[in-house]
Coordinates of C-alpha atoms (C1' of nucleotides) in Angstrom, one line a residue:
Chain P
M1 CA 3.5 152.0 145.7
P2 CA 2.5 149.0 143.7
Y3 CA 4.8 146.1 143.1
D4 CA 7.0 147.0 140.1
P5 CA 10.0 144.9 139.3
S6 CA 11.7 147.8 137.6
A7 CA 11.5 149.9 140.7
F8 CA 14.6 148.3 142.2
P9 CA 18.0 147.6 140.7
P10 CA 19.2 144.0 140.4
F11 CA 22.1 142.8 142.6
A12 CA 24.3 139.8 142.6
V13 CA 24.6 138.2 146.1
T14 CA 27.6 136.2 147.2
V15 CA 28.9 134.6 150.3
D16 CA 32.5 135.0 151.3
L17 CA 34.1 133.0 154.0
V18 CA 36.6 133.9 156.7
V19 CA 37.8 130.4 157.7
L20 CA 40.1 130.6 160.6
T21 CA 42.2 127.9 162.2
V22 CA 45.2 127.7 164.5
R23 CA 48.3 126.2 163.0
R24 CA 51.8 126.1 164.4
H25 CA 50.9 128.5 167.2
S26 CA 49.5 131.2 164.9
L27 CA 46.1 132.2 163.7
C28 CA 45.7 131.3 160.0
A29 CA 43.0 132.0 157.4
L30 CA 42.1 130.1 154.3
A31 CA 43.0 132.0 151.1
V32 CA 42.4 130.9 147.5
R33 CA 44.2 132.2 144.4
R34 CA 41.9 133.8 141.9
G35 CA 41.9 132.1 138.5
E36 CA 40.1 134.8 136.7
Q37 CA 39.7 138.5 136.2
P38 CA 39.5 140.8 138.1
F39 CA 42.4 140.4 140.5
Q40 CA 43.5 137.3 138.6
G41 CA 46.4 135.6 140.4
R42 CA 45.8 137.5 143.6
W43 CA 44.8 135.8 146.9
A44 CA 41.2 136.2 148.0
L45 CA 38.8 134.7 150.5
P46 CA 36.8 131.7 149.3
G47 CA 33.3 132.4 148.3
G48 CA 30.7 132.3 145.5
F49 CA 27.3 133.2 144.3
V50 CA 24.2 132.4 146.3
R51 CA 21.9 130.1 144.3
A52 CA 18.3 130.9 143.6
D53 CA 16.8 128.4 146.0
E54 CA 19.4 128.7 148.8
D55 CA 19.3 130.3 152.1
L56 CA 22.4 132.4 153.0
A57 CA 23.5 130.0 155.7
Q58 CA 23.1 127.1 153.3
A59 CA 25.2 128.8 150.7
A60 CA 27.9 129.4 153.3
E61 CA 27.8 125.8 154.3
R62 CA 28.0 124.6 150.7
E63 CA 31.0 126.9 150.0
L64 CA 32.7 125.7 153.2
A65 CA 32.3 122.1 152.3
E66 CA 33.5 122.7 148.7
E67 CA 36.7 124.4 149.9
T68 CA 37.5 122.4 153.0
G69 CA 35.4 119.4 153.2
L70 CA 34.2 120.6 156.6
C71 CA 30.6 119.9 157.6
A72 CA 29.6 123.1 159.3
H73 CA 26.8 123.2 161.7
D74 CA 24.7 126.0 163.1
P75 CA 25.6 127.0 166.6
S76 CA 21.9 126.3 167.5
A77 CA 22.1 122.8 166.2
P78 CA 23.6 120.0 168.3
A79 CA 27.3 119.6 168.2
Q80 CA 28.7 117.3 165.6
D81 CA 31.8 115.4 164.9
N82 CA 33.7 117.1 162.1
G83 CA 31.7 120.2 162.4
A84 CA 33.2 123.7 162.3
H85 CA 31.5 126.7 163.8
L86 CA 29.9 128.9 161.2
E87 CA 28.1 132.2 161.7
Q88 CA 27.2 135.2 159.7
L89 CA 29.7 138.0 160.0
A90 CA 28.6 141.1 158.1
T91 CA 27.5 142.2 154.7
Y92 CA 29.5 144.4 152.3
G93 CA 27.9 146.3 149.6
D94 CA 29.9 149.2 148.4
P95 CA 28.8 150.0 144.8
K96 CA 32.4 149.9 143.6
R97 CA 33.6 146.8 145.5
D98 CA 33.4 144.7 142.4
P99 CA 34.3 146.4 139.2
R100 CA 32.2 144.1 137.1
M101 CA 28.8 144.7 138.6
R102 CA 26.9 145.4 141.8
V103 CA 27.7 142.6 144.2
V104 CA 26.6 142.4 147.8
S105 CA 28.6 139.9 149.7
V106 CA 27.3 138.3 152.9
A107 CA 30.5 137.4 154.8
H108 CA 30.5 134.4 157.1
L109 CA 33.0 133.4 159.8
A110 CA 34.0 129.8 160.2
L111 CA 36.3 128.4 163.0
A112 CA 37.8 125.1 162.4
P113 CA 40.4 122.8 164.0
D114 CA 43.7 122.4 162.4
L115 CA 43.1 120.6 159.0
P116 CA 45.2 118.8 156.5
A117 CA 46.2 120.7 153.3
P118 CA 43.2 122.5 151.9
R119 CA 41.8 121.5 148.6
A120 CA 41.3 123.9 145.8
G121 CA 37.8 124.9 145.0
G122 CA 36.3 125.0 141.5
D123 CA 37.3 128.5 140.3
A124 CA 40.5 128.8 142.2
D125 CA 44.1 127.9 141.2
G126 CA 45.0 126.9 144.7
A127 CA 44.3 127.3 148.3
R128 CA 46.5 127.7 151.4
W129 CA 46.4 128.5 155.1
A130 CA 48.2 131.7 155.7
P131 CA 48.8 133.6 158.9
V132 CA 46.4 136.4 159.2
E133 CA 49.1 139.0 159.8
E134 CA 50.7 138.0 156.5
L135 CA 47.4 138.3 154.6
L136 CA 46.6 141.7 156.2
Q137 CA 49.9 143.4 155.8
Q138 CA 49.2 145.3 152.6
G139 CA 52.1 145.3 150.2
G140 CA 54.5 143.8 152.8
H141 CA 56.6 140.7 152.6
G142 CA 55.6 137.1 153.6
R143 CA 57.5 134.8 155.8
D144 CA 59.8 133.8 153.0
G145 CA 60.6 137.3 152.0
E146 CA 58.5 137.4 148.9
P147 CA 56.4 140.5 148.4
V148 CA 52.8 139.9 149.1
A149 CA 50.0 141.6 147.2
P150 CA 47.0 142.7 149.2
L151 CA 43.9 140.5 149.1
A152 CA 41.4 141.0 146.2
F153 CA 38.3 143.2 146.5
D154 CA 37.6 144.4 150.0
H155 CA 38.6 141.0 151.4
A156 CA 41.3 142.5 153.7
Q157 CA 38.6 144.5 155.4
I158 CA 36.4 141.4 155.7
L159 CA 39.2 139.3 157.0
A160 CA 40.1 142.0 159.6
D161 CA 36.5 142.1 160.7
G162 CA 36.3 138.4 161.0
V163 CA 39.5 138.2 163.0
E164 CA 38.3 140.9 165.3
R165 CA 35.0 139.0 165.8
A166 CA 36.8 135.8 166.7
R167 CA 39.1 137.7 169.1
S168 CA 36.3 139.2 171.0
K169 CA 34.0 136.3 170.8
I170 CA 36.3 133.8 172.5
E171 CA 36.3 136.2 175.5
Y172 CA 32.7 135.6 176.5
S173 CA 31.9 132.3 174.8
S174 CA 33.3 128.8 174.6
L175 CA 34.0 129.2 170.9
A176 CA 37.7 128.7 171.3
T177 CA 36.9 124.9 171.5
A178 CA 35.9 125.1 167.9
F179 CA 39.6 125.5 167.1
C180 CA 40.4 122.3 168.9
P181 CA 40.0 118.6 168.0
P182 CA 37.1 116.8 169.7
E183 CA 39.4 115.9 172.7
F184 CA 41.9 118.4 173.8
T185 CA 43.9 119.4 176.9
V186 CA 43.8 122.6 178.9
G187 CA 47.2 123.5 177.5
E188 CA 46.0 123.1 173.9
L189 CA 43.1 125.3 174.6
R190 CA 45.4 127.9 176.1
R191 CA 47.5 127.8 173.0
V192 CA 44.4 128.6 171.0
Y193 CA 43.8 131.7 173.1
E194 CA 47.4 132.7 172.9
A195 CA 47.4 132.3 169.1
V196 CA 44.2 134.2 168.5
W197 CA 45.0 137.0 170.9
G198 CA 48.7 137.0 170.2
V199 CA 49.6 137.1 173.9
A200 CA 51.0 134.8 176.5
L201 CA 48.7 133.6 179.2
D202 CA 49.7 132.3 182.6
P203 CA 49.1 128.6 182.5
R204 CA 48.1 128.3 186.2
N205 CA 45.5 131.0 186.1
F206 CA 44.2 129.8 182.8
H207 CA 43.9 126.3 184.2
R208 CA 42.0 127.6 187.2
K209 CA 39.7 129.7 185.1
V210 CA 38.6 127.1 182.5
T211 CA 38.3 124.2 184.9
G212 CA 36.4 126.3 187.3
T213 CA 33.8 127.5 184.9
P214 CA 30.8 125.1 185.1
G215 CA 29.9 123.5 181.8
F216 CA 32.9 124.8 179.8
L217 CA 34.9 121.6 179.9
V218 CA 34.0 118.0 180.7
P219 CA 36.8 115.5 181.4
T220 CA 36.8 112.4 179.2
G221 CA 38.9 110.4 181.7
G222 CA 41.8 110.0 179.3
T223 CA 45.2 111.6 179.3
T224 CA 47.7 112.4 176.6
T225 CA 51.4 113.4 176.4
R226 CA 51.3 114.6 172.8
Q227 CA 52.5 118.0 173.9
G228 CA 55.4 116.5 175.9
G229 CA 55.9 116.9 179.6
R230 CA 53.6 115.5 182.2
P231 CA 50.5 113.8 181.0
A232 CA 47.5 116.1 180.7
Q233 CA 43.8 115.4 181.2
L234 CA 41.7 115.3 178.1
F235 CA 38.5 117.3 177.9
R236 CA 35.6 117.7 175.6
A237 CA 33.6 120.9 175.1
G238 CA 30.8 121.1 177.7
G239 CA 27.3 122.4 177.0
A240 CA 27.9 125.9 178.1
T241 CA 28.2 128.4 175.3
L242 CA 28.4 131.6 177.3
L243 CA 31.3 132.3 179.7
N244 CA 30.2 134.2 182.7
P245 CA 32.4 135.9 183.9
P246 CA 34.3 136.1 180.6
M247 CA 37.8 135.2 179.9
L248 CA 39.7 138.4 180.2
R249 CA 42.0 139.4 177.4
P250 CA 45.2 141.0 178.9
E251 CA 45.8 144.7 178.3
V252 CA 47.8 145.4 175.3
Chain Q
M1 CA 34.7 130.4 135.1
P2 CA 34.4 133.5 132.8
Y3 CA 32.2 136.3 133.7
D4 CA 28.7 135.4 132.7
P5 CA 25.8 137.5 133.9
S6 CA 23.4 134.6 133.5
A7 CA 25.5 132.5 136.0
F8 CA 23.9 134.1 139.0
P9 CA 20.3 134.8 139.9
P10 CA 19.2 138.4 140.4
F11 CA 18.3 139.5 143.9
A12 CA 16.6 142.6 145.2
V13 CA 18.4 144.1 148.2
T14 CA 16.7 146.1 150.9
V15 CA 17.6 147.6 154.2
D16 CA 15.3 147.2 157.1
L17 CA 15.6 149.2 160.3
V18 CA 15.2 148.3 163.9
V19 CA 14.9 151.7 165.5
L20 CA 14.9 151.5 169.2
T21 CA 14.1 154.2 171.8
V22 CA 13.1 154.3 175.4
R23 CA 9.7 155.9 176.1
R24 CA 7.8 155.9 179.4
H25 CA 10.2 153.5 181.0
S26 CA 9.9 150.8 178.3
L27 CA 11.9 149.8 175.2
C28 CA 10.1 150.7 172.1
A29 CA 10.6 150.1 168.4
L30 CA 9.4 152.0 165.4
A31 CA 6.8 150.2 163.4
V32 CA 5.1 151.2 160.2
R33 CA 1.8 150.0 158.8
R34 CA 2.1 148.4 155.4
G35 CA 0.0 150.1 152.7
E36 CA 0.4 147.4 150.1
Q37 CA 0.4 143.7 149.5
P38 CA 1.7 141.5 150.8
F39 CA 0.9 141.9 154.5
Q40 CA -1.2 144.9 153.7
G41 CA -2.4 146.6 156.9
R42 CA 0.1 144.7 159.1
W43 CA 2.8 146.3 161.1
A44 CA 6.4 146.0 159.8
L45 CA 9.8 147.4 160.3
P46 CA 10.6 150.5 158.2
G47 CA 12.8 149.8 155.2
G48 CA 13.2 150.0 151.5
F49 CA 15.2 149.1 148.5
V50 CA 18.9 149.9 148.2
R51 CA 19.5 152.2 145.3
A52 CA 21.9 151.4 142.5
D53 CA 24.6 153.9 143.5
E54 CA 24.2 153.6 147.2
D55 CA 26.2 151.9 149.9
L56 CA 24.3 149.8 152.4
A57 CA 25.1 152.3 155.2
Q58 CA 24.0 155.2 153.1
A59 CA 20.7 153.4 152.3
A60 CA 20.1 152.8 156.0
E61 CA 20.8 156.4 156.8
R62 CA 18.5 157.6 154.1
E63 CA 15.7 155.3 155.3
L64 CA 16.2 156.4 158.9
A65 CA 16.0 160.1 157.9
E66 CA 12.9 159.5 155.8
E67 CA 11.1 157.8 158.7
T68 CA 12.3 159.7 161.7
G69 CA 14.1 162.8 160.5
L70 CA 17.1 161.6 162.5
C71 CA 20.6 162.3 161.2
A72 CA 22.4 159.1 161.8
H73 CA 26.1 158.9 162.1
D74 CA 28.6 156.2 161.9
P75 CA 30.1 155.1 165.2
S76 CA 33.5 155.9 163.8
A77 CA 32.5 159.4 163.0
P78 CA 32.6 162.1 165.6
A79 CA 29.5 162.5 167.7
Q80 CA 26.9 164.8 166.5
D81 CA 23.9 166.7 167.9
N82 CA 20.8 165.0 166.7
G83 CA 22.6 161.9 165.6
A84 CA 21.4 158.5 166.4
H85 CA 23.6 155.4 166.6
L86 CA 23.4 153.3 163.5
E87 CA 25.1 150.0 162.8
Q88 CA 24.6 147.0 160.7
L89 CA 22.8 144.2 162.4
A90 CA 22.5 141.1 160.2
T91 CA 21.3 140.0 156.8
Y92 CA 18.2 137.9 156.1
G93 CA 17.9 136.0 152.9
D94 CA 15.6 133.0 153.2
P95 CA 14.3 132.3 149.6
K96 CA 10.7 132.4 150.9
R97 CA 10.9 135.4 153.1
D98 CA 9.1 137.6 150.6
P99 CA 6.4 135.9 148.5
R100 CA 6.9 138.2 145.5
M101 CA 10.5 137.6 144.7
R102 CA 14.0 136.9 146.1
V103 CA 14.8 139.6 148.5
V104 CA 17.8 139.9 150.7
S105 CA 17.4 142.3 153.5
V106 CA 20.4 143.9 155.3
A107 CA 19.0 144.8 158.7
H108 CA 20.4 147.8 160.6
L109 CA 20.0 148.7 164.2
A110 CA 19.4 152.3 165.2
L111 CA 19.3 153.7 168.8
A112 CA 17.7 157.0 169.3
P113 CA 16.7 159.3 172.2
D114 CA 13.0 159.7 172.9
L115 CA 11.5 161.4 169.9
P116 CA 8.2 163.2 169.1
A117 CA 5.6 161.4 167.2
P118 CA 7.0 159.6 164.2
R119 CA 6.2 160.7 160.7
A120 CA 4.9 158.3 158.2
G121 CA 7.2 157.3 155.5
G122 CA 6.4 157.2 151.8
D123 CA 4.8 153.8 151.4
A124 CA 3.4 153.4 154.9
D125 CA 0.0 154.3 156.2
G126 CA 1.2 155.3 159.5
A127 CA 4.0 154.8 162.0
R128 CA 4.2 154.4 165.7
W129 CA 6.4 153.6 168.6
A130 CA 5.4 150.3 170.2
P131 CA 6.9 148.5 173.1
V132 CA 9.0 145.6 171.8
E133 CA 7.2 143.0 173.9
E134 CA 4.0 144.1 172.3
L135 CA 5.4 143.7 168.8
L136 CA 7.0 140.4 169.6
Q137 CA 4.1 138.6 171.2
Q138 CA 2.7 136.8 168.3
G139 CA -1.0 136.9 168.1
G140 CA -1.3 138.3 171.6
H141 CA -3.0 141.4 172.8
G142 CA -1.7 145.0 173.0
R143 CA -1.9 147.3 175.9
D144 CA -5.4 148.4 175.0
G145 CA -6.7 144.8 174.7
E146 CA -6.9 144.8 171.0
P147 CA -5.6 141.6 169.3
V148 CA -2.2 142.2 167.7
A149 CA -1.1 140.6 164.4
P150 CA 2.5 139.5 164.2
L151 CA 4.9 141.6 162.3
A152 CA 5.1 141.2 158.5
F153 CA 7.7 139.0 156.8
D154 CA 10.4 137.8 159.2
H155 CA 10.4 141.1 160.9
A156 CA 9.7 139.6 164.3
Q157 CA 12.9 137.7 164.1
I158 CA 14.8 140.8 162.9
L159 CA 13.4 142.8 165.8
A160 CA 14.2 140.1 168.3
D161 CA 17.8 140.0 167.0
G162 CA 18.1 143.8 167.2
V163 CA 16.8 143.9 170.7
E164 CA 19.2 141.2 171.8
R165 CA 22.1 143.1 170.1
A166 CA 21.1 146.2 172.0
R167 CA 20.8 144.4 175.3
S168 CA 24.2 142.8 175.1
K169 CA 25.9 145.8 173.6
I170 CA 25.1 148.3 176.4
E171 CA 26.9 145.9 178.7
Y172 CA 30.3 146.5 177.3
S173 CA 29.9 149.8 175.5
S174 CA 28.8 153.3 176.2
L175 CA 26.0 152.9 173.7
A176 CA 23.2 153.4 176.3
T177 CA 23.9 157.1 176.0
A178 CA 22.6 157.0 172.5
F179 CA 19.1 156.6 174.1
C180 CA 19.6 159.8 176.1
P181 CA 19.3 163.5 175.1
P182 CA 22.7 165.3 174.7
E183 CA 22.6 166.2 178.5
F184 CA 21.3 163.7 180.9
T185 CA 21.6 162.6 184.5
V186 CA 22.9 159.4 186.0
G187 CA 19.3 158.5 187.0
E188 CA 18.1 158.9 183.4
L189 CA 20.9 156.7 182.2
R190 CA 20.0 154.1 184.7
R191 CA 16.4 154.2 183.6
V192 CA 17.7 153.4 180.1
Y193 CA 19.5 150.3 181.3
E194 CA 16.4 149.3 183.4
A195 CA 14.1 149.7 180.4
V196 CA 16.4 147.9 177.9
W197 CA 17.2 145.0 180.3
G198 CA 13.8 145.0 182.0
V199 CA 15.3 144.8 185.4
A200 CA 15.7 147.1 188.4
L201 CA 19.2 148.3 189.2
D202 CA 20.6 149.6 192.5
P203 CA 20.8 153.4 192.1
R204 CA 23.9 153.6 194.4
N205 CA 25.9 150.9 192.8
F206 CA 25.0 152.2 189.3
H207 CA 26.1 155.7 190.3
R208 CA 29.4 154.4 191.5
K209 CA 29.9 152.3 188.4
V210 CA 29.2 154.9 185.8
T211 CA 30.9 157.8 187.5
G212 CA 33.9 155.7 188.3
T213 CA 34.5 154.5 184.7
P214 CA 37.0 156.9 183.1
G215 CA 35.7 158.6 179.9
F216 CA 32.2 157.3 180.2
L217 CA 30.6 160.5 181.5
V218 CA 31.8 164.1 181.6
P219 CA 30.0 166.6 183.8
T220 CA 28.6 169.6 182.2
G221 CA 28.4 171.6 185.4
G222 CA 24.6 172.1 185.2
T223 CA 22.0 170.4 187.3
T224 CA 18.3 169.6 186.7
T225 CA 15.3 168.6 188.7
R226 CA 13.2 167.4 185.7
Q227 CA 12.9 164.0 187.3
G228 CA 11.8 165.5 190.7
G229 CA 13.6 165.1 193.9
R230 CA 17.0 166.4 194.7
P231 CA 18.7 168.2 191.8
A232 CA 21.0 165.9 189.8
Q233 CA 24.2 166.6 187.9
L234 CA 24.0 166.8 184.2
F235 CA 26.5 164.8 182.1
R236 CA 27.4 164.4 178.5
A237 CA 28.7 161.2 176.9
G238 CA 32.5 161.0 177.2
G239 CA 34.9 159.8 174.6
A240 CA 35.1 156.2 175.8
T241 CA 33.2 153.7 173.7
L242 CA 34.2 150.5 175.4
L243 CA 33.4 149.8 179.0
N244 CA 36.1 147.8 180.8
P245 CA 35.1 146.2 183.0
P246 CA 31.6 145.9 181.6
M247 CA 28.3 146.9 183.2
L248 CA 27.0 143.6 184.5
R249 CA 23.5 142.6 183.7
P250 CA 21.9 141.0 186.8
E251 CA 21.1 137.3 186.6
V252 CA 17.7 136.3 185.4
Chain H
dG1 C1' 6.4 176.9 207.3
dA2 C1' 6.5 171.9 208.8
dT3 C1' 6.2 167.5 206.9
dC4 C1' 6.5 164.1 203.5
dA5 C1' 7.7 161.8 199.3
dT6 C1' 11.1 161.6 195.8
dA7 C1' 15.5 161.2 193.8
dG8 C1' 20.5 161.8 194.1
dT9 C1' 25.0 161.0 196.3
dC10 C1' 28.5 159.2 199.5
dG11 C1' 30.2 155.2 202.4
dT12 C1' 30.9 150.6 204.4
dC13 C1' 31.3 145.7 204.4
dT14 C1' 31.6 141.3 202.5
dT15 C1' 32.4 138.3 198.7
dC16 C1' 34.2 136.9 194.5
dC17 C1' 37.6 137.0 190.8
dT18 C1' 41.9 137.9 189.0
dG19 C1' 46.9 138.5 188.5
dA20 C1' 51.4 137.3 190.3
dC21 C1' 53.9 133.6 191.5
dG22 C1' 55.8 129.6 194.5
dA23 C1' 55.8 124.6 194.7
dT24 C1' 55.1 120.0 193.2
dA25 C1' 54.0 116.1 189.8
dA26 C1' 54.9 113.2 185.9
dG27 C1' 56.4 112.3 181.6
dC28 C1' 60.8 112.2 177.9
dA29 C1' 65.8 112.6 176.2
dC30 C1' 70.4 111.9 177.5
Chain N
dG1 C1' 69.8 110.0 187.7
dT2 C1' 69.9 114.8 185.6
dG3 C1' 67.7 118.1 183.2
dC4 C1' 63.9 119.8 180.5
dT5 C1' 59.2 120.1 179.6
dT6 C1' 54.4 120.6 180.6
dA7 C1' 50.6 120.0 184.0
dT8 C1' 48.4 121.0 188.2
dC9 C1' 47.6 122.8 193.0
dG10 C1' 48.0 126.5 196.4
dT11 C1' 48.7 131.1 198.4
dC12 C1' 48.3 136.0 198.7
dA13 C1' 47.1 140.8 197.7
dG14 C1' 44.2 144.1 195.1
dG15 C1' 40.1 145.4 192.6
dA16 C1' 35.2 145.2 191.5
dA17 C1' 30.5 144.3 192.6
dG18 C1' 26.2 143.3 195.5
dA19 C1' 23.8 144.6 199.6
dC20 C1' 22.5 148.3 202.1
dG21 C1' 22.8 152.3 205.6
dA22 C1' 22.9 157.3 205.9
dC23 C1' 22.5 161.8 204.4
dT24 C1' 21.1 165.7 201.1
dA25 C1' 18.2 168.7 198.4
dT26 C1' 14.4 169.6 195.9
dG27 C1' 8.9 169.9 195.1
dA28 C1' 4.3 168.7 196.9
dT29 C1' 1.0 168.8 200.6
dC30 C1' -1.1 170.1 204.6

DNA sequence: GATCATAGTCGTCTTCCTGACGATAAGCAC
DNA sequence: GTGCTTATCGTCAGGAAGACGACTATGATC
């Protein structure tokens, strides 16, 4: 079969972002309001077209920076200051997922510490952090009682897949530290797990587990009382990326 | 930003397949010889263009059927007779990965029981099962001493990612049964783990683990001596898909 | 047919990890 | 100081896994 440009149909390729953070004890995702058709006025995941000279990861980093100002870094790259974790999630290519044309979207998952108010991207009316349950309940009601329209396109599915990825990945990796500021306490890390999993964890067993796993946490020497109560040691994320044995998610 | 078809560059979208099986005690992948430029005559992963009306999973199933005759099924669908496991792996979109044009490839991972000789696909000179180490050693030598050229495109990376996914996934899922015929013995399943992980496992502890995990294996009542030695019970894969606690991969 | 090699299956023992939970420490608000 | 909060250490029982002994049931070989 010789090379024949007419032998394959043209596609548009986009990246969509599932940006997760933990705010006020709940897992939140970044949503933008669509300013154009289709799904005008509906909430959607941030994203955009991949440019002609761009790698997929570069496109995702660019979109993340545009929407949040975050400087993402590859997990294989050395850790950075303001860096969020960014990884490819999955690719969605149903022929009917975009009514305008054939669009294949390479979804990425970003995990970020709690951020100030998001800034709106170019083609979006506004942006906000919303609890994932709120974004995923189709046709339900938000915290303020307003009816909530489901996310545009297949973004509810993408978000659900991203949340599931994050939930399972913090079990066997040190990724939960990506939700924390550079220095954090064991209790703050525990609240991350509790928010992502939606469960309560025993503070004593959690403390034993994370401080007993070599390379997970390194003490900085400082302490803080920003959570109230007795002063807590401050830690930074250690070099270990894989937790073995893993952190066990409680049953149901 | 109004809808403007010129606002995004056109891409070609393909699916590439990492088809793994266990043959003669080693993990093997399906490779096809390229019949055209670029990389003519080199080994590559099977794959092809996604058609205009096709979902990504459908395209992967079609390619798998074309190359192997296997009827793949979604993990969410009920188990089938001749069905291989098929799942999306990752998407590769480096602007330079194909010298002809901008191609984004959605790689899929397929796990299949040992099959008869593969049949060549449409645009391939030939196809064969090759041990993954042989395909991954760049510029090394094959089993017969012949020099081996590295896989075409970025297929070595894709294969490595697929192998790593398979290795980690059989830890916490019952996916290893996808490498086995419909009825199999505990020893045959153990040889799958040993081949995929490249380690030796204790037969007694393995037997205790798999027979003690509820829903993993269901006895069929029959026995076989096809492996020699004392007759072994035959099992089918049970309904459980997640192993909890997981099968532990030995250190190093 | 006796012996041997091969593979399968059942047990035991020790060690490690976890879940449950008591107890103490060190801040802050009043 | 009292009470409340959070952090941290310790103890104990139960479960799972690694190491490995012992026995079983075939086919192959002499």
